[in-house]
Every structure is written in structure tokens, then in C-alpha cells.
Amino acid sequence: MLRVLMFLVPLALSVYAFIDCISTKDDDIRHMPKPLWALLVLLFPLVGSISWLIAGKKRTPAAGRPRQWVAPDDNPDFLKSLDEEKRDEDPKRDEP
């Protein structure tokens, strides 16, 4: 079983790195042109794949996602939505 894993893990890594390399936009690639990165990944599977993952692609945080998780009881948007739901459920509550 270990022999199979020693073959499959580098193969999966190489396939992932190659597909990631060819599907990445040219503007997001660093240090070398895309065809050269693809050749590096194909000719030297383990070294090329690790090199691509570490140095080949610009890694940016996902846009629109908060950088830090906020608990619901500290999130003003969540608390505001609860107040709005409560007002919608009980319209007599606002009247004196």
C-alpha cells in the first residue's frame, strides 16, 4: 500500500499543479512565462509542482470575504437583521 501511495501522491500533485498552471491567467503568473512553468511541471514532476505551488502563482485572498471571522453576537449586520425580523413578526410591539 505504501508503494502505491509513493506513486499516487506525486502523480496527483503533478496533475493538480499542471491543471492549475494552464488554467491560471497570464497576469497572475510570477517569475517565468506560463509555457515554461508547464514544461517544468511536466519534465520535473515533483520539483516542478512544488515550485509552481510555492513561487509560480500570485496568491491573493479571496475578494469580498472578511479577513477575520466575527461571532454572530458581535456582528452588527446580523444583530440588525434580528431586530428587523422581530419587528416584522410583531407589528403591535412598535405601537404604544
Coordinates of N, CA and C in Angstrom, one line a residue:
M1 N 0.8 -1.2 0.0 CA 0.0 0.0 0.0 C 0.9 1.3 0.0
L2 N 1.9 1.2 0.8 CA 2.8 2.4 0.8 C 3.5 2.7 -0.5
R3 N 3.8 1.6 -1.3 CA 4.4 1.8 -2.6 C 3.4 2.5 -3.5
V4 N 2.1 2.1 -3.4 CA 1.1 2.8 -4.2 C 1.0 4.3 -3.9
L5 N 1.0 4.6 -2.6 CA 0.9 6.0 -2.2 C 2.1 6.8 -2.6
M6 N 3.3 6.2 -2.6 CA 4.5 6.8 -3.0 C 4.5 7.2 -4.5
F7 N 3.6 6.5 -5.3 CA 3.5 6.8 -6.7 C 2.3 7.7 -6.9
L8 N 1.2 7.5 -6.2 CA 0.0 8.3 -6.5 C 0.0 9.7 -5.9
V9 N 0.7 9.9 -4.8 CA 0.7 11.3 -4.2 C 1.5 12.2 -5.2
P10 N 2.7 11.9 -5.6 CA 3.4 12.8 -6.6 C 2.6 13.0 -7.9
L11 N 2.0 11.9 -8.3 CA 1.2 12.0 -9.6 C 0.1 12.9 -9.4
A12 N -0.7 12.8 -8.3 CA -1.8 13.7 -8.1 C -1.3 15.2 -7.9
L13 N -0.2 15.4 -7.3 CA 0.3 16.7 -7.1 C 0.7 17.3 -8.5
S14 N 1.3 16.5 -9.3 CA 1.7 16.9 -10.6 C 0.5 17.3 -11.5
V15 N -0.5 16.4 -11.5 CA -1.7 16.7 -12.2 C -2.4 18.0 -11.8
Y16 N -2.5 18.1 -10.4 CA -3.1 19.4 -9.9 C -2.3 20.6 -10.3
A17 N -1.0 20.5 -10.1 CA -0.1 21.7 -10.5 C -0.2 22.0 -11.9
F18 N -0.2 21.0 -12.8 CA -0.3 21.3 -14.2 C -1.6 21.9 -14.6
I19 N -2.7 21.4 -14.1 CA -4.0 22.0 -14.4 C -4.1 23.4 -13.9
D20 N -3.6 23.6 -12.7 CA -3.6 24.9 -12.1 C -2.8 25.9 -12.9
C21 N -1.6 25.4 -13.4 CA -0.8 26.2 -14.2 C -1.4 26.7 -15.5
I22 N -2.0 25.7 -16.2 CA -2.6 26.1 -17.5 C -3.9 26.8 -17.4
S23 N -4.5 26.7 -16.3 CA -5.8 27.5 -16.1 C -5.6 28.8 -15.4
T24 N -4.4 29.2 -15.0 CA -4.2 30.5 -14.4 C -4.0 31.5 -15.5
K25 N -4.5 32.7 -15.2 CA -4.4 33.8 -16.2 C -2.9 34.2 -16.2
D26 N -2.5 34.7 -17.4 CA -1.1 35.2 -17.6 C -0.7 36.3 -16.6
D27 N -1.7 37.1 -16.2 CA -1.3 38.2 -15.3 C -1.0 37.7 -13.9
D28 N -1.5 36.5 -13.5 CA -1.3 36.0 -12.2 C -0.1 35.1 -12.0
I29 N 0.7 35.0 -13.1 CA 1.9 34.1 -13.0 C 3.2 35.0 -12.8
R30 N 4.0 34.5 -11.9 CA 5.2 35.2 -11.5 C 6.5 34.4 -12.0
H31 N 7.5 35.2 -12.2 CA 8.9 34.7 -12.4 C 9.2 34.2 -13.8
M32 N 8.3 33.4 -14.4 CA 8.6 32.8 -15.7 C 7.3 32.8 -16.5
P33 N 7.4 32.7 -17.9 CA 6.1 32.6 -18.7 C 5.4 31.3 -18.4
K34 N 4.1 31.3 -18.7 CA 3.3 30.1 -18.5 C 3.8 28.8 -19.2
P35 N 4.2 28.9 -20.4 CA 4.6 27.6 -21.1 C 5.9 27.0 -20.4
L36 N 6.7 27.9 -19.9 CA 7.9 27.4 -19.2 C 7.6 26.7 -17.9
W37 N 6.6 27.3 -17.2 CA 6.1 26.7 -15.9 C 5.5 25.3 -16.2
A38 N 4.7 25.3 -17.3 CA 4.0 24.0 -17.7 C 5.1 22.9 -18.0
L39 N 6.1 23.3 -18.8 CA 7.2 22.4 -19.1 C 7.9 21.9 -17.8
L40 N 8.2 22.8 -16.9 CA 8.8 22.5 -15.7 C 8.0 21.5 -14.9
V41 N 6.7 21.7 -14.8 CA 5.9 20.7 -14.1 C 5.8 19.4 -14.8
L42 N 5.8 19.4 -16.1 CA 5.8 18.1 -16.8 C 7.1 17.3 -16.8
L43 N 8.2 18.1 -17.0 CA 9.5 17.4 -17.0 C 10.1 17.0 -15.7
F44 N 9.8 17.8 -14.7 CA 10.3 17.5 -13.3 C 9.1 17.5 -12.4
P45 N 8.3 16.4 -12.4 CA 7.0 16.4 -11.7 C 7.1 16.9 -10.2
L46 N 7.9 16.3 -9.4 CA 7.9 16.7 -8.0 C 8.4 18.1 -7.8
V47 N 9.6 18.3 -8.3 CA 10.2 19.6 -8.1 C 9.4 20.7 -8.8
G48 N 9.0 20.5 -10.0 CA 8.2 21.5 -10.7 C 6.9 21.8 -10.1
S49 N 6.2 20.8 -9.6 CA 4.9 21.0 -8.9 C 5.1 21.8 -7.7
I50 N 6.0 21.5 -6.9 CA 6.3 22.2 -5.6 C 6.7 23.6 -5.9
S51 N 7.6 23.8 -6.9 CA 8.0 25.1 -7.3 C 6.8 26.0 -7.8
W52 N 5.9 25.4 -8.6 CA 4.8 26.1 -9.0 C 3.9 26.6 -7.9
L53 N 3.6 25.6 -7.0 CA 2.7 26.0 -5.9 C 3.3 27.0 -4.9
I54 N 4.7 27.0 -4.8 CA 5.3 28.0 -3.9 C 5.5 29.3 -4.6
A55 N 6.1 29.3 -5.8 CA 6.6 30.6 -6.4 C 5.9 31.0 -7.7
G56 N 5.2 30.1 -8.3 CA 4.7 30.4 -9.6 C 3.5 31.2 -9.8
K57 N 2.6 31.2 -8.8 CA 1.3 31.9 -8.9 C 1.2 32.9 -7.8
K58 N 0.6 34.1 -8.2 CA 0.3 35.1 -7.2 C -0.8 34.6 -6.3
R59 N -0.6 34.6 -5.1 CA -1.7 34.1 -4.1 C -2.3 35.4 -3.5
T60 N -3.6 35.6 -3.7 CA -4.3 36.7 -3.2 C -5.5 36.2 -2.4
P61 N -5.8 36.9 -1.3 CA -7.0 36.5 -0.5 C -8.3 36.7 -1.4
A62 N -9.2 35.8 -1.1 CA -10.5 35.9 -1.9 C -11.2 37.3 -1.7
A63 N -11.6 37.9 -2.7 CA -12.2 39.2 -2.6 C -13.6 39.1 -2.0
G64 N -14.0 40.0 -1.2 CA -15.3 40.0 -0.7 C -15.5 39.3 0.6
R65 N -14.6 38.5 1.0 CA -14.7 37.7 2.2 C -14.0 38.5 3.3
P66 N -14.6 38.5 4.5 CA -13.9 39.1 5.6 C -12.6 38.4 6.0
R67 N -11.6 39.2 6.4 CA -10.3 38.6 6.7 C -10.4 37.9 8.1
Q68 N -11.3 38.3 8.9 CA -11.3 37.7 10.2 C -12.8 37.3 10.5
W69 N -13.0 36.2 11.1 CA -14.3 35.7 11.5 C -14.9 36.5 12.6
V70 N -16.1 36.9 12.5 CA -16.8 37.7 13.6 C -18.0 36.8 14.1
A71 N -18.0 36.7 15.4 CA -19.1 35.9 16.0 C -20.4 36.6 15.8
P72 N -21.5 35.9 15.6 CA -22.8 36.5 15.3 C -23.2 37.5 16.4
D73 N -22.9 37.3 17.6 CA -23.4 38.3 18.6 C -22.5 39.6 18.6
D74 N -21.4 39.6 17.8 CA -20.6 40.8 17.6 C -20.8 41.4 16.3
N75 N -21.5 40.8 15.4 CA -21.7 41.2 14.0 C -22.9 42.2 14.0
P76 N -22.6 43.5 13.7 CA -23.7 44.4 13.7 C -24.8 44.1 12.6
D77 N -24.4 43.6 11.5 CA -25.3 43.3 10.4 C -26.3 42.1 10.8
F78 N -25.7 41.1 11.5 CA -26.6 40.0 12.0 C -27.6 40.5 13.0
L79 N -27.1 41.3 14.0 CA -28.0 41.9 15.0 C -29.1 42.7 14.4
K80 N -28.7 43.5 13.4 CA -29.7 44.4 12.8 C -30.8 43.5 12.1
S81 N -30.3 42.4 11.4 CA -31.3 41.6 10.8 C -32.3 40.9 11.8
L82 N -31.8 40.6 13.0 CA -32.6 40.0 14.0 C -33.7 41.0 14.5
D83 N -33.3 42.3 14.6 CA -34.2 43.3 15.0 C -35.3 43.5 13.9
E84 N -34.9 43.5 12.7 CA -35.9 43.6 11.6 C -36.8 42.5 11.6
E85 N -36.3 41.2 11.8 CA -37.2 40.1 11.8 C -38.2 40.2 13.0
K86 N -37.8 40.6 14.1 CA -38.6 40.8 15.3 C -39.7 41.8 15.0
R87 N -39.4 42.9 14.4 CA -40.4 43.9 14.1 C -41.4 43.4 13.1
D88 N -40.9 42.6 12.1 CA -41.9 42.0 11.1 C -42.8 41.0 11.7
E89 N -42.4 40.3 12.7 CA -43.2 39.3 13.4 C -44.2 39.9 14.3
D90 N -43.9 40.9 15.0 CA -44.7 41.5 16.0 C -45.0 43.0 15.7
P91 N -45.9 43.3 14.8 CA -46.2 44.7 14.4 C -46.8 45.5 15.6
K92 N -47.5 44.9 16.5 CA -48.1 45.6 17.7 C -47.0 46.1 18.7
R93 N -45.9 45.5 18.6 CA -44.8 45.9 19.6 C -44.4 47.3 19.4
D94 N -44.4 47.9 18.2 CA -44.0 49.2 18.0 C -45.1 50.2 18.4
E95 N -46.3 49.8 18.5 CA -47.4 50.8 18.9 C -47.5 50.8 20.4
P96 N -47.8 52.1 21.0 CA -47.9 52.2 22.5 C -49.2 51.6 23.0

